[in-house]
Coordinates of C-alpha atoms and ligand atoms in Angstrom, one line a residue:
M55 CA -47.6 30.0 -0.5
G56 CA -44.4 31.0 -2.1
K57 CA -41.3 29.1 -0.5
D58 CA -40.7 29.6 3.9
V59 CA -39.1 28.4 6.4
I60 CA -41.5 26.8 9.7
I61 CA -40.0 26.7 12.7
A62 CA -40.7 23.7 15.4
C63 CA -41.0 25.8 17.9
D64 CA -41.1 22.9 20.7
F65 CA -41.5 23.2 23.9
S66 CA -42.5 21.7 26.6
N67 CA -45.2 24.6 27.8
A68 CA -46.4 28.4 25.9
E69 CA -44.2 30.1 28.4
Q70 CA -41.2 29.1 26.3
A71 CA -42.7 29.3 23.6
L72 CA -44.1 32.9 23.8
A73 CA -40.6 33.6 25.5
F74 CA -39.0 32.7 22.2
L75 CA -41.1 34.7 19.6
D76 CA -41.1 37.6 21.5
K77 CA -37.3 37.9 20.1
F78 CA -38.8 38.5 16.6
T79 CA -39.5 41.0 15.7
G80 CA -38.9 41.6 12.7
R81 CA -40.6 38.8 10.3
K82 CA -42.6 36.9 11.7
P83 CA -41.6 33.8 11.2
F84 CA -43.6 30.0 10.4
V85 CA -44.7 27.9 13.1
K86 CA -44.7 24.5 13.5
I87 CA -46.8 23.0 16.8
G88 CA -46.3 20.1 17.2
M89 CA -47.6 17.3 19.7
E90 CA -45.4 18.7 22.5
L91 CA -46.8 22.2 22.8
F92 CA -49.9 21.2 21.7
Y93 CA -51.3 18.7 24.1
S94 CA -49.3 20.7 26.9
A95 CA -51.1 24.2 26.8
G96 CA -53.9 23.3 24.1
P97 CA -55.9 25.3 21.8
E98 CA -55.2 28.4 23.9
I99 CA -51.7 29.0 22.2
V100 CA -52.7 27.9 19.2
K101 CA -55.0 31.2 19.1
Q102 CA -52.5 33.2 20.6
I103 CA -49.0 32.7 18.4
K104 CA -52.1 33.3 15.2
A105 CA -52.7 36.9 17.0
R106 CA -49.6 37.6 16.9
G107 CA -48.8 37.1 13.5
H108 CA -47.5 34.0 12.8
K109 CA -48.9 31.3 10.3
I110 CA -49.5 27.8 11.6
F111 CA -49.0 23.9 10.2
L112 CA -50.1 22.3 13.4
D113 CA -48.1 19.1 13.2
L114 CA -50.2 16.8 14.9
K115 CA -50.0 13.6 12.3
L116 CA -53.6 12.5 13.3
H117 CA -54.2 8.9 12.4
D118 CA -57.8 7.3 13.1
I119 CA -60.9 6.4 11.5
P120 CA -62.0 8.1 9.3
N121 CA -65.9 9.0 11.0
T122 CA -63.6 11.1 14.2
V123 CA -60.9 12.4 11.1
K124 CA -62.6 14.3 9.8
K125 CA -64.6 15.7 13.3
A126 CA -60.9 16.6 13.9
M127 CA -60.0 17.8 11.4
H128 CA -63.5 20.1 11.7
V129 CA -62.4 21.6 14.7
L130 CA -58.9 22.3 13.7
S131 CA -59.9 23.7 10.6
D132 CA -62.1 26.8 12.8
L133 CA -58.8 27.6 15.4
D134 CA -57.8 29.1 11.6
V135 CA -54.5 27.1 11.6
D136 CA -51.9 26.8 7.7
I137 CA -51.3 24.2 7.3
C138 CA -53.0 20.5 8.7
N139 CA -51.5 17.4 8.4
L140 CA -52.6 12.7 8.7
H141 CA -50.5 9.9 8.1
A142 CA -51.4 8.3 4.9
A143 CA -51.6 5.1 6.6
G144 CA -55.0 6.2 6.8
T145 CA -55.6 5.1 3.3
T146 CA -57.8 6.8 1.1
A147 CA -61.0 6.7 2.6
M148 CA -60.0 8.8 5.6
M149 CA -57.9 11.4 3.6
E150 CA -61.1 11.8 1.7
A151 CA -63.0 12.7 5.4
A152 CA -59.8 14.8 6.3
L153 CA -60.4 17.3 3.0
E154 CA -63.9 17.4 4.5
G155 CA -63.8 18.4 7.7
L156 CA -61.6 21.0 6.8
T157 CA -63.6 22.4 4.8
R158 CA -65.4 25.6 6.4
A159 CA -68.8 26.8 4.9
D160 CA -67.1 29.1 2.5
G161 CA -65.3 27.0 0.6
T162 CA -61.3 28.2 2.2
R163 CA -59.4 25.2 4.1
P164 CA -55.9 24.8 5.4
L165 CA -53.6 23.1 3.7
L166 CA -53.3 19.1 4.1
I167 CA -50.1 17.2 4.2
A168 CA -49.2 13.4 4.7
V169 CA -47.3 11.6 6.9
T170 CA -45.7 8.8 4.8
Q171 CA -43.1 6.6 7.0
L172 CA -42.1 8.5 10.1
T173 CA -38.4 8.7 9.2
S174 CA -37.9 6.6 12.4
T175 CA -39.5 3.6 10.7
D176 CA -36.8 2.0 8.6
Q177 CA -36.6 -1.2 6.3
Q178 CA -36.1 -3.9 8.7
A179 CA -39.0 -2.4 11.5
M180 CA -41.2 -2.7 8.7
E181 CA -41.2 -5.6 6.8
R182 CA -41.2 -7.0 10.3
D183 CA -44.2 -5.4 12.9
L184 CA -46.0 -3.4 9.5
L185 CA -45.4 -7.0 7.0
I186 CA -45.2 -4.5 4.0
E187 CA -41.8 -6.1 2.1
K188 CA -41.6 -3.4 -0.6
P189 CA -38.7 -0.5 -0.7
I190 CA -39.0 1.1 1.9
D191 CA -38.6 4.1 -1.2
Q192 CA -41.3 2.8 -3.1
V193 CA -43.9 2.2 0.0
V194 CA -42.5 6.7 0.6
M195 CA -44.0 7.5 -3.5
H196 CA -46.9 5.4 -3.2
Y197 CA -48.4 6.9 -0.3
A198 CA -46.9 10.4 -1.6
Q199 CA -49.4 9.0 -5.6
T200 CA -51.8 7.8 -2.9
A201 CA -51.8 10.9 -0.6
K202 CA -52.3 12.6 -4.3
N203 CA -54.8 10.5 -5.4
A204 CA -57.3 11.4 -2.5
G205 CA -57.1 15.5 -2.9
L206 CA -54.1 16.0 -0.7
D207 CA -51.7 19.8 -1.2
G208 CA -48.7 17.6 -0.5
I209 CA -46.3 15.7 2.0
V210 CA -43.4 15.6 4.7
C211 CA -40.6 14.1 3.1
S212 CA -36.1 14.1 4.1
P213 CA -35.4 17.3 1.3
L214 CA -33.9 14.0 -0.4
E215 CA -37.4 12.9 -1.4
A216 CA -37.7 16.3 -2.3
G217 CA -37.6 16.3 -6.0
K218 CA -38.4 12.7 -6.8
V219 CA -41.7 13.5 -5.4
H220 CA -42.5 16.3 -7.6
S221 CA -41.4 14.8 -10.5
L222 CA -43.7 11.8 -10.0
C223 CA -47.1 14.5 -8.3
G224 CA -46.1 17.5 -9.8
A225 CA -44.7 20.8 -9.0
D226 CA -47.6 22.3 -8.2
F227 CA -47.8 19.2 -4.8
L228 CA -45.9 20.5 -2.0
T229 CA -42.8 18.7 -0.4
V230 CA -42.9 20.0 3.0
T231 CA -39.1 19.1 4.7
P232 CA -37.3 18.3 8.4
G233 CA -34.0 17.1 8.2
V234 CA -32.0 20.2 7.5
R235 CA -28.7 21.8 8.5
F236 CA -26.1 24.7 8.6
A237 CA -23.0 23.1 6.6
D238 CA -21.0 23.8 10.0
G239 CA -24.0 23.0 12.1
E240 CA -24.4 19.5 14.8
K241 CA -27.2 17.5 13.4
G242 CA -27.9 15.7 16.2
D243 CA -30.1 13.2 15.4
Q244 CA -31.0 14.2 12.3
K245 CA -28.7 11.6 9.5
R246 CA -29.5 12.2 6.5
V247 CA -29.6 16.1 6.5
M248 CA -29.4 19.2 3.7
T249 CA -28.1 22.8 4.2
P250 CA -31.2 25.4 3.4
A251 CA -29.1 26.2 0.1
Q252 CA -29.0 23.0 -0.2
A253 CA -32.5 22.1 0.3
K254 CA -33.9 25.5 -2.5
E255 CA -31.5 23.8 -4.6
I256 CA -33.4 20.3 -4.6
G257 CA -36.9 21.7 -5.0
S258 CA -38.6 21.2 -1.8
D259 CA -41.3 24.6 -0.7
Y260 CA -41.0 24.8 3.2
I261 CA -37.8 23.7 5.2
V262 CA -39.3 22.6 9.1
V263 CA -36.4 24.0 11.5
G264 CA -35.7 22.9 14.6
R265 CA -33.0 22.7 17.0
P266 CA -30.1 24.7 14.7
I267 CA -32.4 27.8 14.9
T268 CA -34.0 27.0 18.5
A269 CA -31.2 26.4 20.4
A270 CA -28.2 28.8 18.9
A271 CA -27.1 31.7 20.7
D272 CA -28.9 34.1 18.1
P273 CA -32.0 32.3 17.3
V274 CA -33.3 35.8 15.1
E275 CA -29.7 35.6 13.6
A276 CA -30.3 31.8 12.6
Y277 CA -33.4 32.3 10.9
M278 CA -32.9 34.8 8.6
R279 CA -29.8 32.7 7.6
C280 CA -31.9 30.1 6.8
V281 CA -34.5 32.8 5.1
N282 CA -31.3 34.3 2.7
E283 CA -30.1 30.8 1.9
F284 CA -33.9 29.5 1.5
C285 CA -35.9 32.3 0.2
D286 CA -34.2 34.7 -1.6
Ligands
C5P413 O1 -34.7 20.0 15.6 P1 -34.7 20.0 14.1 O2 -34.3 20.4 13.2 O3 -34.6 18.0 14.5 O4 -36.4 19.5 14.6 C1 -37.5 19.0 13.2 C2 -38.7 18.8 13.9 O5 -39.4 17.9 11.9 C3 -39.1 18.1 14.9 O6 -40.1 19.5 14.8 C4 -39.7 16.9 14.3 O7 -40.2 16.5 15.1 C5 -39.7 17.1 12.6 N1 -40.0 15.8 11.5 C6 -39.2 15.0 11.6 N2 -38.5 14.4 11.1 C7 -39.9 14.0 10.5 C8 -41.2 13.9 10.5 C9 -40.6 15.1 11.1 O8 -37.4 16.1 12.0 N3 -39.7 12.6 9.7

């Protein structure tokens, strides 16, 4: 898959999500469905959005014992999504089980990427609550390497980390990066941000963009601005 812009469809119900996607009459955006929309609208919303011709990143961040994750991934694979994810903190055994569960009888499967340390976790919380005392950058890179060794396709990371992840894990290891803002836009609660053009420059494979598109006066124009900066 080439570089693409993924819109974070962070809506609380199916009606809002579908009304938002109705605006896109030309190029069909790659869509991220997260916990809020999935828990509110269920697997049906995934099928509906897929049937409209969108690619889907199902962002449910699984983390449980290997057998449970394997079975859950099997169900998600049947939904015919394009990318799924899990927490690398579930360890190698869980990641390998997830890959097994995702792989269909014909050998195909959705891409599987890992969340490393959440960007909401800082050094202090990691040391105090998780008893992990290494520098957080080193922890993120270690999780990326562990995910790569388990056979995963990439990680979710800050665009600021994408270059380093590629040097460590290879150019083919996907970096999917939220925290993207237009140069003249609001940052909101994102602290370390990059523009789509900077994310392209540093080597992100996919940018995940939510509010700069969903809250724009003209979402299609904002989406196309991302596409023009990032993909071309
Ligand atoms: O609206 P905004 O562009 O900030 O949306 C970014 C999306 O990426 C949200 O769905 C958010 O949950 C997700 N995300 C993030 N940072 C991470 C992981 C996921 O912003 N580290």
